[in-house]
Coordinates of C-alpha atoms in Angstrom, one line a residue:
M1 CA 71.3 96.0 68.4
A2 CA 68.0 96.1 66.8
P3 CA 65.8 93.2 67.3
T4 CA 65.1 90.3 64.9
T5 CA 62.4 90.4 62.8
L6 CA 60.2 87.6 61.4
H7 CA 57.9 88.7 58.6
L8 CA 55.4 85.7 58.1
R9 CA 53.2 85.8 54.6
S10 CA 49.9 84.6 53.4
E11 CA 49.8 81.4 51.5
T12 CA 48.9 81.4 48.6
K13 CA 48.3 78.0 47.9
Y14 CA 44.4 77.3 47.5
L15 CA 42.6 75.8 50.9
E16 CA 46.2 76.1 52.0
R17 CA 44.6 77.1 55.9
R18 CA 47.5 76.3 58.8
T19 CA 50.3 78.4 59.5
P20 CA 53.7 77.7 61.4
L21 CA 53.5 80.2 63.6
T22 CA 50.3 81.3 65.6
P23 CA 49.2 84.0 68.0
T24 CA 50.4 81.9 71.1
T25 CA 54.2 81.6 69.8
T26 CA 53.7 85.0 68.4
K27 CA 53.6 86.1 71.5
A28 CA 56.4 83.8 73.0
L29 CA 58.8 84.9 70.5
L30 CA 57.6 88.8 71.0
D31 CA 58.4 87.9 74.6
A32 CA 61.1 86.4 73.8
G33 CA 62.2 90.2 72.0
Y34 CA 61.1 89.3 68.3
H35 CA 59.9 91.5 65.9
I36 CA 56.7 89.9 64.2
N37 CA 54.9 91.3 61.0
V38 CA 52.3 89.4 60.1
E39 CA 50.3 89.9 56.7
K40 CA 46.2 90.1 56.7
S41 CA 44.9 86.8 55.8
T42 CA 42.1 85.5 55.3
G43 CA 42.4 81.9 54.2
R44 CA 44.3 81.0 57.4
V45 CA 42.8 79.4 60.2
F46 CA 43.3 81.5 63.1
R47 CA 42.0 85.7 63.1
D48 CA 43.5 88.9 62.4
D49 CA 42.6 90.1 65.1
E50 CA 44.3 86.9 67.4
Y51 CA 47.5 87.8 65.6
K52 CA 47.6 91.8 67.1
A53 CA 46.4 91.0 70.4
A54 CA 49.2 88.8 70.7
G55 CA 51.3 92.2 70.4
A56 CA 52.1 91.4 66.8
Q57 CA 51.9 94.3 63.9
L58 CA 49.8 93.2 60.5
V59 CA 50.9 94.1 57.5
P60 CA 49.0 93.9 54.2
E61 CA 49.4 90.6 52.3
G62 CA 52.0 90.1 49.9
S63 CA 54.1 92.9 50.7
W64 CA 57.1 90.3 52.1
V65 CA 58.8 91.2 49.0
H66 CA 59.4 94.5 49.0
A67 CA 60.2 93.7 53.6
P68 CA 64.5 95.0 54.3
K69 CA 66.0 92.6 53.3
D70 CA 67.5 91.4 57.2
N71 CA 63.5 90.6 58.1
I72 CA 63.1 86.6 57.6
I73 CA 60.4 85.6 56.0
M74 CA 57.5 83.1 57.3
G75 CA 55.9 80.5 55.0
L76 CA 54.3 76.6 55.2
K77 CA 53.9 76.2 51.4
E78 CA 56.1 76.7 48.6
L79 CA 56.1 80.0 47.1
P80 CA 53.7 80.5 43.4
A81 CA 56.0 79.6 40.1
D82 CA 57.8 83.0 39.5
D83 CA 61.8 83.4 37.9
A84 CA 62.1 86.3 40.4
P85 CA 65.2 86.8 42.3
L86 CA 65.0 86.2 45.9
E87 CA 67.1 88.0 48.2
H88 CA 65.4 87.1 51.7
A89 CA 66.1 83.9 54.1
H90 CA 62.7 81.8 53.8
I91 CA 61.2 79.0 56.3
Q92 CA 59.5 76.7 54.4
F93 CA 58.6 73.6 52.9
G94 CA 60.6 73.8 50.0
H95 CA 59.6 71.0 48.1
C96 CA 62.9 70.8 46.0
Y97 CA 66.1 69.4 47.3
K98 CA 65.2 65.8 46.2
K99 CA 64.7 67.2 42.9
Q100 CA 60.9 67.2 42.4
E101 CA 59.7 68.5 39.3
N102 CA 60.9 72.6 38.7
W103 CA 63.0 71.4 41.3
D104 CA 66.0 74.0 39.7
R105 CA 64.0 76.9 38.8
Y106 CA 62.7 77.4 42.5
L107 CA 66.3 76.0 43.9
S108 CA 67.6 79.1 41.9
R109 CA 65.7 81.7 42.7
F110 CA 67.3 81.5 45.7
A111 CA 71.0 81.2 43.9
R112 CA 69.8 84.5 42.6
G113 CA 69.0 86.9 44.6
G114 CA 71.4 85.8 47.5
G115 CA 68.9 84.6 49.9
V116 CA 68.5 81.3 52.1
L117 CA 66.5 78.4 51.6
Y118 CA 65.6 77.3 55.6
D119 CA 63.8 73.9 54.6
I120 CA 61.6 73.3 57.7
E121 CA 61.7 69.4 56.4
F122 CA 65.1 69.9 57.1
L123 CA 65.7 71.4 60.1
T124 CA 66.6 68.7 62.1
D125 CA 68.8 68.0 65.5
P126 CA 71.9 66.6 65.6
S127 CA 70.9 62.9 65.8
G128 CA 69.0 63.7 61.4
K129 CA 65.1 63.9 63.2
R130 CA 63.2 66.9 62.6
V131 CA 62.5 69.3 64.6
A132 CA 58.7 70.1 63.9
A133 CA 56.2 67.5 61.8
F134 CA 52.7 67.5 60.8
G135 CA 52.7 63.8 60.4
Y136 CA 50.2 62.8 63.4
Y137 CA 47.8 65.2 62.0
A138 CA 48.5 64.5 58.1
G139 CA 47.3 60.4 59.4
F140 CA 44.8 61.8 61.2
A141 CA 43.0 63.7 58.3
G142 CA 44.1 61.4 55.5
A143 CA 41.6 59.0 57.3
A144 CA 39.1 60.8 58.3
V145 CA 38.4 61.9 54.5
A146 CA 39.0 58.0 53.8
L147 CA 36.3 56.7 55.8
L148 CA 33.8 59.6 54.0
A149 CA 34.7 58.3 51.1
W150 CA 33.9 55.0 51.8
A151 CA 30.5 56.1 53.0
H152 CA 30.3 58.1 50.2
Q153 CA 30.8 55.3 47.8
L154 CA 27.7 53.0 49.8
T155 CA 25.1 55.7 50.3
D156 CA 25.8 57.5 46.9
P157 CA 27.4 53.8 44.8
G158 CA 28.7 55.6 41.6
V159 CA 29.0 58.7 42.4
A160 CA 31.7 60.8 43.3
L161 CA 32.6 62.0 46.5
P162 CA 32.1 65.9 46.5
M163 CA 34.4 68.4 47.8
V164 CA 35.8 68.2 51.2
N165 CA 36.3 72.0 52.5
P166 CA 38.6 72.4 55.1
T167 CA 36.6 75.5 55.7
D168 CA 33.4 73.4 57.3
Y169 CA 35.7 72.3 60.3
P170 CA 36.9 74.3 62.9
S171 CA 37.9 71.6 65.0
Q172 CA 38.8 68.4 64.8
N173 CA 36.2 67.9 66.7
D174 CA 34.0 68.9 64.1
L175 CA 35.7 67.1 61.5
V176 CA 35.0 63.6 63.7
K177 CA 31.2 64.8 63.7
A178 CA 30.8 64.4 60.5
I179 CA 32.4 61.2 60.1
K180 CA 30.4 59.7 62.5
A181 CA 27.0 61.3 60.6
S182 CA 28.1 59.9 57.6
L183 CA 29.5 56.2 59.2
S184 CA 25.9 55.7 60.6
R185 CA 24.2 56.5 57.0
A186 CA 26.5 53.9 55.4
V187 CA 27.1 51.2 58.4
P188 CA 23.3 49.4 57.9
L189 CA 24.4 49.4 54.2
N190 CA 27.5 47.6 54.7
S191 CA 25.5 44.4 56.4
S192 CA 25.5 46.6 59.6
Q193 CA 29.4 46.1 60.0
P194 CA 31.5 48.4 60.2
P195 CA 34.9 49.1 57.3
R196 CA 37.3 46.9 58.0
I197 CA 40.8 49.0 57.9
I198 CA 44.3 48.5 56.7
V199 CA 47.2 51.2 58.4
V200 CA 50.4 50.3 57.2
G201 CA 53.2 52.4 59.8
A202 CA 50.2 52.4 62.4
L203 CA 53.0 52.6 65.0
G204 CA 54.7 56.1 63.1
R205 CA 53.4 59.7 63.7
C206 CA 51.1 59.4 61.0
G207 CA 49.9 56.2 61.2
T208 CA 49.3 56.6 64.6
G209 CA 47.1 60.2 63.9
A210 CA 45.5 57.9 61.0
V211 CA 44.7 55.2 64.1
D212 CA 43.2 57.7 66.2
C213 CA 40.9 59.2 63.3
C214 CA 39.3 55.8 62.6
V215 CA 39.0 55.3 66.9
A216 CA 37.6 58.1 67.4
A217 CA 34.8 58.4 64.9
G218 CA 33.9 55.0 66.3
V219 CA 35.6 52.2 64.1
P220 CA 35.9 49.1 67.1
T221 CA 40.0 48.2 67.4
S222 CA 38.8 44.6 66.1
S223 CA 38.1 46.3 62.8
I224 CA 42.4 48.2 63.0
L225 CA 44.7 46.3 60.9
K226 CA 48.3 48.2 62.1
W227 CA 51.2 47.3 59.9
D228 CA 54.6 48.3 61.0
M229 CA 58.0 47.2 59.5
G230 CA 57.5 43.4 61.0
E231 CA 54.2 42.5 58.9
T232 CA 55.6 43.9 55.6
A233 CA 59.1 43.3 56.0
A234 CA 58.7 39.8 53.4
G235 CA 57.6 41.9 50.7
G236 CA 54.0 42.5 49.5
P237 CA 51.7 42.8 47.5
F238 CA 49.7 41.7 50.3
K239 CA 46.3 39.6 49.9
E240 CA 45.5 41.4 53.5
I241 CA 45.2 44.8 52.1
A242 CA 42.6 43.5 49.0
A243 CA 40.7 42.1 51.4
S244 CA 40.4 45.4 53.7
D245 CA 37.4 47.9 53.0
I246 CA 40.2 50.7 53.4
F247 CA 43.9 50.8 53.1
I248 CA 46.1 53.1 54.7
N249 CA 49.1 53.9 53.5
C250 CA 51.8 56.0 56.0
I251 CA 55.0 54.8 55.1
Y252 CA 57.5 57.0 52.7
L253 CA 60.2 55.1 51.2
S254 CA 63.6 56.1 50.2
V255 CA 64.5 52.7 49.4
K256 CA 62.7 50.6 46.7
I257 CA 60.9 47.7 47.8
P258 CA 57.8 45.4 46.7
P259 CA 54.6 47.3 46.5
F260 CA 52.1 46.8 48.4
V261 CA 49.3 46.2 46.1
T262 CA 49.2 46.1 42.3
R263 CA 46.8 46.8 39.8
E264 CA 47.5 42.8 39.3
S265 CA 47.3 42.0 42.7
L266 CA 43.7 44.0 43.0
S267 CA 42.5 42.3 40.1
Q268 CA 42.3 39.1 41.7
P269 CA 38.8 37.6 42.5
G270 CA 36.9 38.2 45.8
R271 CA 38.5 42.0 45.9
K272 CA 37.3 44.2 48.9
L273 CA 39.3 47.2 49.1
R274 CA 37.3 50.2 48.0
V275 CA 39.9 53.4 49.0
V276 CA 43.5 54.2 49.3
S277 CA 44.5 56.8 50.9
D278 CA 48.7 57.5 50.5
V279 CA 48.8 59.7 53.7
S280 CA 52.2 60.3 52.2
C281 CA 51.7 61.0 48.8
D282 CA 54.3 61.3 46.4
P283 CA 53.0 59.8 42.9
G284 CA 56.1 60.7 40.9
D285 CA 58.7 58.5 42.9
P286 CA 59.6 55.1 41.9
N287 CA 60.0 53.9 45.6
N288 CA 56.6 54.5 46.1
P289 CA 55.2 51.2 47.8
V290 CA 51.9 51.9 46.2
P291 CA 51.8 52.9 42.7
L292 CA 48.2 53.2 41.8
Y293 CA 48.4 56.7 40.8
T294 CA 49.7 59.2 38.9
E295 CA 48.4 62.9 40.0
Y296 CA 47.9 64.6 43.4
S297 CA 43.8 65.0 44.3
T298 CA 42.5 67.8 45.8
F299 CA 40.0 68.3 48.4
T300 CA 37.7 69.8 45.4
K301 CA 38.2 66.2 43.6
P302 CA 38.9 64.5 46.8
T303 CA 39.5 61.1 45.2
L304 CA 40.2 59.7 41.8
P305 CA 39.4 56.2 40.2
I306 CA 42.3 53.7 40.1
E307 CA 41.2 51.5 37.3
V308 CA 41.6 47.7 38.3
N309 CA 40.0 44.0 36.7
G310 CA 38.6 41.6 38.7
D311 CA 35.2 41.7 40.1
G312 CA 35.4 43.4 43.3
P313 CA 33.8 47.2 43.7
G314 CA 34.6 50.8 42.4
M315 CA 37.8 51.8 44.1
V316 CA 39.4 55.2 44.4
M317 CA 42.9 57.0 45.5
I318 CA 43.5 59.9 47.8
S319 CA 46.2 61.7 46.9
I320 CA 46.0 65.5 48.6
D321 CA 49.7 67.2 49.1
H322 CA 48.7 69.1 52.4
L323 CA 46.4 67.0 54.8
P324 CA 46.9 68.2 57.6
S325 CA 44.5 72.0 56.6
L326 CA 41.8 69.5 57.9
V327 CA 42.7 70.3 60.6
A328 CA 44.4 73.2 60.5
N329 CA 43.7 74.3 64.2
E330 CA 45.4 71.8 65.8
A331 CA 48.0 70.7 63.5
S332 CA 49.5 74.9 63.2
E333 CA 49.4 74.1 66.8
S334 CA 50.9 71.6 67.7
F335 CA 54.0 72.2 64.6
S336 CA 54.5 75.7 65.3
Q337 CA 55.4 74.5 69.1
L338 CA 57.3 71.8 68.2
L339 CA 59.6 74.5 65.7
L340 CA 59.4 77.4 68.9
P341 CA 62.4 76.2 69.9
S342 CA 64.9 76.4 67.1
L343 CA 62.3 80.1 65.6
K344 CA 63.6 81.5 69.3
A345 CA 67.1 81.1 68.5
L346 CA 67.1 83.0 64.7
D347 CA 68.6 85.7 66.2
R348 CA 72.5 83.4 67.1
K349 CA 71.1 81.2 63.7
D350 CA 75.4 81.9 62.5
K351 CA 75.6 79.6 65.6
E352 CA 72.8 77.6 65.9
G353 CA 73.0 74.4 65.0
V354 CA 69.9 73.3 63.3
W355 CA 69.9 76.8 61.3
I356 CA 73.9 76.0 60.6
R357 CA 72.7 72.2 59.5
A358 CA 70.1 73.9 57.3
E359 CA 71.8 76.2 55.7
Q360 CA 74.5 73.8 54.6
I361 CA 72.1 71.8 53.6
F362 CA 70.8 74.8 51.3
C363 CA 74.1 75.3 49.4
E364 CA 74.7 71.5 49.0
K365 CA 72.0 71.7 46.9
V366 CA 72.5 74.8 45.3
K367 CA 76.2 73.0 44.1
E368 CA 74.1 70.6 42.4
L369 CA 72.0 72.8 39.9
P370 CA 73.0 72.7 36.4
G371 CA 75.6 74.9 35.4
S372 CA 76.7 75.2 39.1
N373 CA 80.0 73.6 39.1

């Protein structure tokens, strides 16, 4: 029987440097009997020759469209907007199962083409836990941009934080060095005091990453307020957030609760808060406990102004939806290693639970398409 072929496509989202398949995991799959095609890419954090050295076959960028139908197409972010039917099985973050904007247009492409979407967000073990996630590095990067933004407000008041370019940081250590340099210039302008930071969701993977970034950058643990379910159970808004310099939200909610902050709560006298980083980043979700923004920020424009009344300093929002690209090397390697056991089972996907569950969810969501009944 011919080996199962995985085709790693090039990402098209601007500054998306991550990949679900690294040279290390490519070699592991090749050793397990798979055939791997890797599209050439100048934007991916790993070089083409690293994949070639691992044994993969390099193919032209965008060639997945014409790949044999039995090839499994791997990517990270959703495909560009189009109406062309999709005939392959795709492994990616589809961002269409929660009825996000244009969800039906995207999902219907698979239904019309006879393809299948194995949405990475819905690859789960029997207990329902996701098999792979970027949570830790999303938190790390969200804290990193927040610290850069806070420092910039002090050193360059009234000037928006310029582009934060992931290509400037080949490694996590390079990013931490840059943050330390920024803080060394800003802290003396803050009465020699480090920023006071509140992390909500501090005990989860995302929150752990945020706290670790702050500590790595030299922020004393005494300046980091770590909150989780116990501290937020009473319901917001919380005055402790307004009294902090930086607020990092690492909680995603599927049910509505009293918001952690509101424009009214941040308009009260004495506010110190300057930077809000919503790592969970879902501006259109009515359950978002940080209802201060309606659009995403980007690496090109990393902060958005938050307009409130009161006597506090200027305040900005960070809502970048692919934060782990800032630490693409480490984030990709960690994620791909978590995904690897499931990928090794792709040659028996009709019998392996993780893929059966993912296809069942796909079929259920297709039934929700307008006009499908």
